[in-house]
Short mmCIF file of C-alpha atoms (C1' of nucleotides) in Angstrom, two decimals:
data_model
loop_
_atom_site.label_atom_id
_atom_site.label_comp_id
_atom_site.label_asym_id
_atom_site.label_seq_id
_atom_site.Cartn_x
_atom_site.Cartn_y
_atom_site.Cartn_z
CA MET A 1 0.00 0.00 0.00
CA ASN A 2 1.12 3.53 -0.71
CA THR A 3 2.69 5.53 2.06
CA VAL A 4 0.75 8.64 2.93
CA ARG A 5 2.79 11.79 2.50
CA LYS A 6 2.47 14.60 4.95
CA ARG A 7 3.34 18.09 3.92
CA SER A 8 6.11 19.91 5.67
CA LYS A 9 7.19 23.50 5.56
CA GLN A 10 10.71 22.28 4.81
CA ARG A 11 9.65 20.46 1.67
CA ASP A 12 7.38 23.29 0.58
CA SER A 13 10.14 25.78 1.08
CA ILE A 14 12.63 23.72 -0.92
CA GLN A 15 10.23 23.37 -3.80
CA ARG A 16 9.33 27.07 -3.74
CA PHE A 17 12.98 28.03 -3.71
CA LEU A 18 13.80 25.81 -6.65
CA GLU A 19 10.99 27.33 -8.63
CA THR A 20 12.59 30.76 -8.39
CA ARG A 21 15.77 29.51 -9.97
CA ARG A 22 16.77 28.70 -13.50
CA ASP A 23 20.34 27.70 -12.74
CA HIS A 24 19.67 24.21 -11.37
CA PRO A 25 21.08 24.51 -7.85
CA THR A 26 22.94 21.77 -6.03
CA ALA A 27 21.70 20.33 -2.72
CA GLU A 28 24.30 22.47 -0.95
CA THR A 29 23.03 25.65 -2.61
CA VAL A 30 19.46 24.80 -1.71
CA TYR A 31 20.55 24.17 1.85
CA HIS A 32 22.26 27.52 2.23
CA HIS A 33 19.31 29.43 0.86
CA ILE A 34 16.64 27.61 2.81
CA ARG A 35 18.56 28.30 5.99
CA GLU A 36 17.67 31.95 5.64
CA GLU A 37 14.05 30.99 5.94
CA ILE A 38 14.40 27.96 8.23
CA PRO A 39 17.69 28.45 10.07
CA ASN A 40 17.83 25.04 11.69
CA ILE A 41 17.02 22.92 8.66
CA SER A 42 19.57 20.17 8.17
CA LEU A 43 21.39 19.13 5.04
CA GLY A 44 19.99 15.62 5.49
CA THR A 45 16.47 16.97 5.26
CA VAL A 46 17.36 18.82 2.10
CA TYR A 47 18.70 15.65 0.52
CA ARG A 48 15.72 13.64 1.71
CA ASN A 49 13.24 16.10 0.28
CA LEU A 50 15.06 16.55 -2.99
CA ALA A 51 14.95 12.78 -3.41
CA LEU A 52 11.30 12.73 -2.41
CA LEU A 53 10.33 15.51 -4.79
CA SER A 54 12.16 13.72 -7.58
CA GLU A 55 10.28 10.50 -6.88
CA MET A 56 7.01 12.40 -6.83
CA GLY A 57 7.87 13.86 -10.21
CA GLU A 58 7.77 17.41 -8.92
CA ILE A 59 11.36 18.13 -9.75
CA ARG A 60 14.15 16.46 -11.65
CA LYS A 61 17.58 15.31 -10.55
CA ILE A 62 20.31 15.94 -13.09
CA SER A 63 23.74 14.30 -13.00
CA THR A 64 26.48 15.57 -15.24
CA ASP A 65 30.16 14.82 -15.71
CA GLU A 66 31.02 17.95 -13.74
CA GLY A 67 30.36 18.30 -10.03
CA PRO A 68 27.51 17.23 -7.77
CA ASP A 69 23.93 16.53 -8.77
CA ARG A 70 21.67 19.43 -9.62
CA PHE A 71 17.94 19.90 -9.43
CA ASP A 72 15.49 21.29 -11.95
CA PRO A 73 11.98 22.49 -11.08
CA ILE A 74 10.92 22.20 -14.71
CA THR A 75 9.77 18.70 -15.53
CA THR A 76 8.63 19.25 -19.09
CA PRO A 77 11.06 17.84 -21.67
CA HIS A 78 13.99 20.07 -22.47
CA ASP A 79 17.70 19.73 -22.99
CA HIS A 80 20.71 21.11 -21.13
CA PHE A 81 24.11 22.56 -21.72
CA VAL A 82 26.99 21.79 -19.35
CA CYS A 83 30.07 23.98 -19.12
CA ARG A 84 33.21 21.89 -18.80
CA GLN A 85 35.01 24.83 -17.30
CA CYS A 86 32.73 26.13 -14.55
CA GLY A 87 30.16 23.35 -14.36
CA SER A 88 27.21 25.64 -14.97
CA LEU A 89 24.07 23.97 -16.26
CA ILE A 90 21.97 25.92 -18.74
CA ASP A 91 18.53 25.22 -20.23
CA MET A 92 18.50 24.79 -23.98
CA GLU A 93 15.53 25.63 -26.10
CA GLY A 94 14.52 24.39 -29.50
CA THR A 95 16.86 21.43 -29.44
CA ARG A 96 14.44 18.74 -28.41
CA ALA A 97 14.12 15.77 -30.75
CA PRO A 98 10.89 14.12 -29.58
CA HIS A 99 10.98 11.32 -32.11
CA LEU A 100 14.26 9.99 -30.70
CA ILE A 101 12.62 8.08 -27.92
CA LYS A 102 10.33 6.21 -30.31
CA GLU A 103 13.28 5.59 -32.59
CA ALA A 104 15.27 4.19 -29.72
CA GLN A 105 12.44 1.97 -28.55
CA LYS A 106 12.37 0.19 -31.90
CA GLY A 107 14.01 -3.18 -31.56
CA PHE A 108 15.04 -2.46 -27.97
CA GLU A 109 13.69 -5.08 -25.62
CA GLY A 110 13.66 -2.87 -22.55
CA GLN A 111 11.24 -0.11 -21.69
CA ILE A 112 12.26 3.49 -22.40
CA ASP A 113 10.55 6.16 -20.31
CA ASP A 114 12.74 9.18 -20.62
CA GLN A 115 15.28 10.86 -22.85
CA ARG A 116 17.96 13.29 -21.81
CA THR A 117 20.28 15.20 -24.03
CA PHE A 118 23.26 17.21 -22.83
CA PHE A 119 25.51 19.48 -24.78
CA TYR A 120 29.00 19.96 -23.41
CA GLY A 121 31.41 22.79 -24.04
CA THR A 122 32.25 26.28 -22.85
CA CYS A 123 29.53 28.58 -21.56
CA PRO A 124 29.20 32.21 -22.69
CA THR A 125 30.67 33.52 -19.44
CA CYS A 126 33.74 31.31 -19.59
CA MET A 127 34.23 32.20 -23.27
CA LYS A 128 34.61 35.84 -22.26
CA LYS A 129 36.95 35.01 -19.40
CA ASP A 130 39.13 32.97 -21.76
CA GLN A 131 39.39 35.83 -24.20
CA SER A 132 40.51 38.34 -21.63
CA ALA A 133 43.02 35.86 -20.17
CA MET B 1 53.84 24.03 -21.90
CA ASN B 2 52.53 20.51 -22.21
CA THR B 3 53.52 17.97 -19.64
CA VAL B 4 55.31 14.98 -21.09
CA ARG B 5 53.43 11.74 -20.52
CA LYS B 6 55.30 8.61 -19.68
CA ARG B 7 53.79 5.26 -20.42
CA SER B 8 53.09 2.87 -17.63
CA LYS B 9 52.05 -0.74 -17.63
CA GLN B 10 49.23 0.25 -15.29
CA ARG B 11 47.72 2.69 -17.75
CA ASP B 12 48.23 0.34 -20.67
CA SER B 13 46.58 -2.45 -18.77
CA ILE B 14 43.58 -0.31 -17.81
CA GLN B 15 43.06 0.77 -21.37
CA ARG B 16 43.43 -2.76 -22.70
CA PHE B 17 40.96 -4.07 -20.17
CA LEU B 18 38.39 -1.43 -21.02
CA GLU B 19 38.64 -2.30 -24.66
CA THR B 20 37.51 -5.85 -23.96
CA ARG B 21 34.31 -4.64 -22.35
CA ARG B 22 31.09 -3.31 -23.72
CA ASP B 23 29.37 -2.80 -20.39
CA HIS B 24 31.08 0.44 -19.34
CA PRO B 25 32.78 -0.64 -16.11
CA THR B 26 33.10 1.54 -13.03
CA ALA B 27 36.50 2.44 -11.56
CA GLU B 28 35.95 -0.20 -8.91
CA THR B 29 35.31 -2.89 -11.53
CA VAL B 30 38.39 -1.88 -13.45
CA TYR B 31 40.39 -2.02 -10.24
CA HIS B 32 39.30 -5.54 -9.36
CA HIS B 33 40.08 -6.88 -12.80
CA ILE B 34 43.43 -5.19 -13.20
CA ARG B 35 44.47 -6.64 -9.85
CA GLU B 36 44.53 -10.05 -11.43
CA GLU B 37 47.23 -8.81 -13.75
CA ILE B 38 48.91 -6.29 -11.46
CA PRO B 39 48.07 -7.42 -7.93
CA ASN B 40 49.45 -4.39 -6.13
CA ILE B 41 47.88 -1.68 -8.26
CA SER B 42 46.05 0.86 -6.15
CA LEU B 43 42.59 2.26 -6.61
CA GLY B 44 44.10 5.75 -6.68
CA THR B 45 46.16 4.81 -9.71
CA VAL B 46 43.07 3.48 -11.43
CA TYR B 47 41.23 6.75 -10.84
CA ARG B 48 44.24 8.80 -11.91
CA ASN B 49 44.63 6.87 -15.14
CA LEU B 50 40.96 6.85 -15.98
CA ALA B 51 40.99 10.63 -15.60
CA LEU B 52 44.15 10.85 -17.66
CA LEU B 53 42.84 8.64 -20.45
CA SER B 54 39.67 10.73 -20.54
CA GLU B 55 41.66 13.94 -20.87
CA MET B 56 43.72 12.38 -23.63
CA GLY B 57 40.53 11.47 -25.44
CA GLU B 58 41.31 7.77 -25.37
CA ILE B 59 38.25 6.87 -23.35
CA ARG B 60 35.12 8.59 -22.16
CA LYS B 61 33.78 9.19 -18.68
CA ILE B 62 30.04 8.79 -18.36
CA SER B 63 27.99 10.06 -15.43
CA THR B 64 24.40 8.99 -15.04
CA ASP B 65 21.71 9.50 -12.42
CA GLU B 66 22.35 5.99 -11.15
CA GLY B 67 25.53 5.00 -9.34
CA PRO B 68 29.19 5.85 -9.86
CA ASP B 69 30.84 7.06 -13.04
CA ARG B 70 31.45 4.59 -15.81
CA PHE B 71 34.00 4.45 -18.57
CA ASP B 72 33.63 3.80 -22.26
CA PRO B 73 36.50 2.80 -24.55
CA ILE B 74 34.51 3.82 -27.62
CA THR B 75 34.92 7.51 -28.34
CA THR B 76 32.95 7.71 -31.55
CA PRO B 77 29.53 9.34 -31.11
CA HIS B 78 26.82 7.05 -29.85
CA ASP B 79 24.01 7.15 -27.32
CA HIS B 80 23.33 5.18 -24.15
CA PHE B 81 20.53 3.58 -22.24
CA VAL B 82 20.50 3.63 -18.44
CA CYS B 83 18.45 1.17 -16.41
CA ARG B 84 16.83 2.88 -13.44
CA GLN B 85 16.53 -0.45 -11.72
CA CYS B 86 19.96 -2.04 -11.93
CA GLY B 87 22.02 0.89 -13.20
CA SER B 88 23.31 -0.98 -16.23
CA LEU B 89 24.54 1.17 -19.09
CA ILE B 90 23.89 -0.07 -22.60
CA ASP B 91 25.09 1.18 -25.98
CA MET B 92 22.32 2.31 -28.31
CA GLU B 93 22.59 2.14 -32.06
CA GLY B 94 20.82 4.07 -34.74
CA THR B 95 19.57 6.75 -32.37
CA ARG B 96 22.15 9.40 -33.05
CA ALA B 97 20.85 12.78 -34.19
CA PRO B 98 23.99 14.45 -35.56
CA HIS B 99 22.25 17.65 -36.58
CA LEU B 100 21.30 18.42 -32.98
CA ILE B 101 24.62 19.90 -32.09
CA LYS B 102 24.48 22.37 -34.98
CA GLU B 103 20.89 23.16 -34.08
CA ALA B 104 21.88 23.82 -30.50
CA GLN B 105 24.80 26.01 -31.49
CA LYS B 106 22.48 28.40 -33.34
CA GLY B 107 21.99 31.49 -31.24
CA PHE B 108 23.93 30.02 -28.34
CA GLU B 109 26.81 32.23 -27.34
CA GLY B 110 28.94 29.50 -25.86
CA GLN B 111 30.94 26.85 -27.66
CA ILE B 112 29.42 23.39 -28.00
CA ASP B 113 31.87 20.52 -28.46
CA ASP B 114 29.93 17.45 -27.60
CA GLN B 115 26.46 16.00 -27.42
CA ARG B 116 25.28 13.20 -25.19
CA THR B 117 21.92 11.54 -25.20
CA PHE B 118 20.71 9.10 -22.58
CA PHE B 119 17.59 7.04 -22.55
CA TYR B 120 16.30 6.00 -19.15
CA GLY B 121 14.00 3.13 -18.29
CA THR B 122 14.06 -0.58 -17.54
CA CYS B 123 16.60 -2.83 -19.21
CA PRO B 124 15.63 -6.14 -20.86
CA THR B 125 17.03 -8.17 -17.97
CA CYS B 126 15.09 -6.25 -15.33
CA MET B 127 11.92 -6.49 -17.46
CA LYS B 128 12.13 -10.26 -17.23
CA LYS B 129 12.81 -10.18 -13.50
CA ASP B 130 9.80 -7.93 -12.96
CA GLN B 131 7.53 -10.30 -14.86
CA SER B 132 8.52 -13.34 -12.86
CA ALA B 133 8.20 -11.43 -9.58
"C1'" DC C 1 69.51 11.88 -13.76
"C1'" DT C 2 64.98 14.08 -14.04
"C1'" DG C 3 60.57 14.17 -13.23
"C1'" DC C 4 56.18 11.67 -14.28
"C1'" DA C 5 53.78 7.62 -12.35
"C1'" DT C 6 52.87 4.64 -8.50
"C1'" DG C 7 51.28 2.66 -3.89
"C1'" DC C 8 49.55 3.75 0.22
"C1'" DA C 9 46.74 6.00 3.23
"C1'" DA C 10 44.49 9.99 4.62
"C1'" DA C 11 41.24 13.21 3.38
"C1'" DA C 12 37.84 15.38 0.70
"C1'" DA C 13 33.45 15.57 -1.53
"C1'" DC C 14 28.97 14.04 -1.80
"C1'" DT C 15 25.03 11.47 -0.10
"C1'" DT C 16 22.48 8.35 2.90
"C1'" DT C 17 20.84 6.71 7.26
"C1'" DG C 18 19.81 5.51 12.40
"C1'" DC C 19 17.70 7.42 16.09
"C1'" DA C 20 15.13 10.13 19.28
"C1'" DC C 21 11.94 13.65 19.18
"C1'" DC C 22 8.23 16.64 17.14
"C1'" DG C 23 3.85 17.72 15.32
"C1'" DC C 24 0.16 16.88 11.88
"C1'" DC C 25 -4.12 14.14 10.94
"C1'" DG D 1 -1.66 8.37 19.63
"C1'" DG D 2 0.16 6.70 15.30
"C1'" DC D 3 3.07 7.65 11.85
"C1'" DG D 4 5.58 10.60 8.68
"C1'" DG D 5 9.00 14.31 8.94
"C1'" DT D 6 12.92 16.54 11.21
"C1'" DG D 7 17.57 17.61 13.23
"C1'" DC D 8 21.69 15.80 14.36
"C1'" DA D 9 25.47 13.12 13.80
"C1'" DA D 10 27.58 9.14 12.27
"C1'" DA D 11 28.50 6.41 8.50
"C1'" DG D 12 28.54 5.15 3.64
"C1'" DT D 13 30.13 5.84 -1.01
"C1'" DT D 14 32.87 7.70 -4.47
"C1'" DT D 15 36.82 10.31 -5.75
"C1'" DT D 16 40.99 13.05 -4.97
"C1'" DT D 17 45.46 14.00 -3.10
"C1'" DG D 18 50.09 14.36 -0.35
"C1'" DC D 19 54.09 12.05 0.05
"C1'" DA D 20 57.97 8.95 -0.40
"C1'" DT D 21 59.60 5.82 -3.69
"C1'" DG D 22 59.89 3.63 -8.35
"C1'" DC D 23 60.88 3.62 -13.06
"C1'" DA D 24 60.66 5.35 -18.05
"C1'" DG D 25 63.07 8.27 -21.19
#
DNA sequence: CTGCATGCAAAAACTTTGCACCGCC
DNA sequence: GGCGGTGCAAAGTTTTTGCATGCAG
């Protein structure tokens, strides 16, 4: 049987915070910001709720080659860019190839639920830094 | 100036081992197998060489939402499937969308060097397990 | 010889978890 | 008052690093 979920101001606060951000914060970043609202929240609670919200489909966990996991409040399909230099994670628009998942499913004996595309390279900010260096 | 790289039997062995595998081993897996050839190799050396080989472009590091990083000896463009249940990482064929990277570069002020697409779901093996459960 | 690579072990970075307590339903 | 959520701290997991020594060029 399904576990009943109780609301908590901690979880609400975490979700609300994420929704104000488009830079895909890490658990640590979430923690530091929530502490301004709930000073005694613990990092464990942040991790627990980020995991919970992911399971519930409210947010999305994103792992990249660079640095710790990040979290995205936007759950509609879209792609991401990862900067190899500073690790920043940027939303990409107009790059989604929706047919890919159907394509991939053809002749594949498993079940495909999700597709994720990442572009890697140097972000605009780091490009500028490199030039002036 | 570029650092001169010296060969080592450890690095050679790691690379050779990877090339025999199509399942994208973790550092730990590499370590255990190399120990049969070089019993006193250390895990640190394995990590150092996997990082080195990645930098050199000889292999590819792959981070997914599930479990530790994995390593791929094939550096030509191809996509992957990740099983949410067992974490296995499987090569996908015929799913590559080569135009995507050009598409993404349009109007993006950074520099895009690489594209990576992952499909997530349940692998064939776990499908069978689920059925019999 | 010179200095990169190694083994070892400690430490760092990131994440999960056990436990006692708190507060919602 | 039962049970999910929390804070705290300890522990788990994965990866990196400092240092003395080894070995390739």
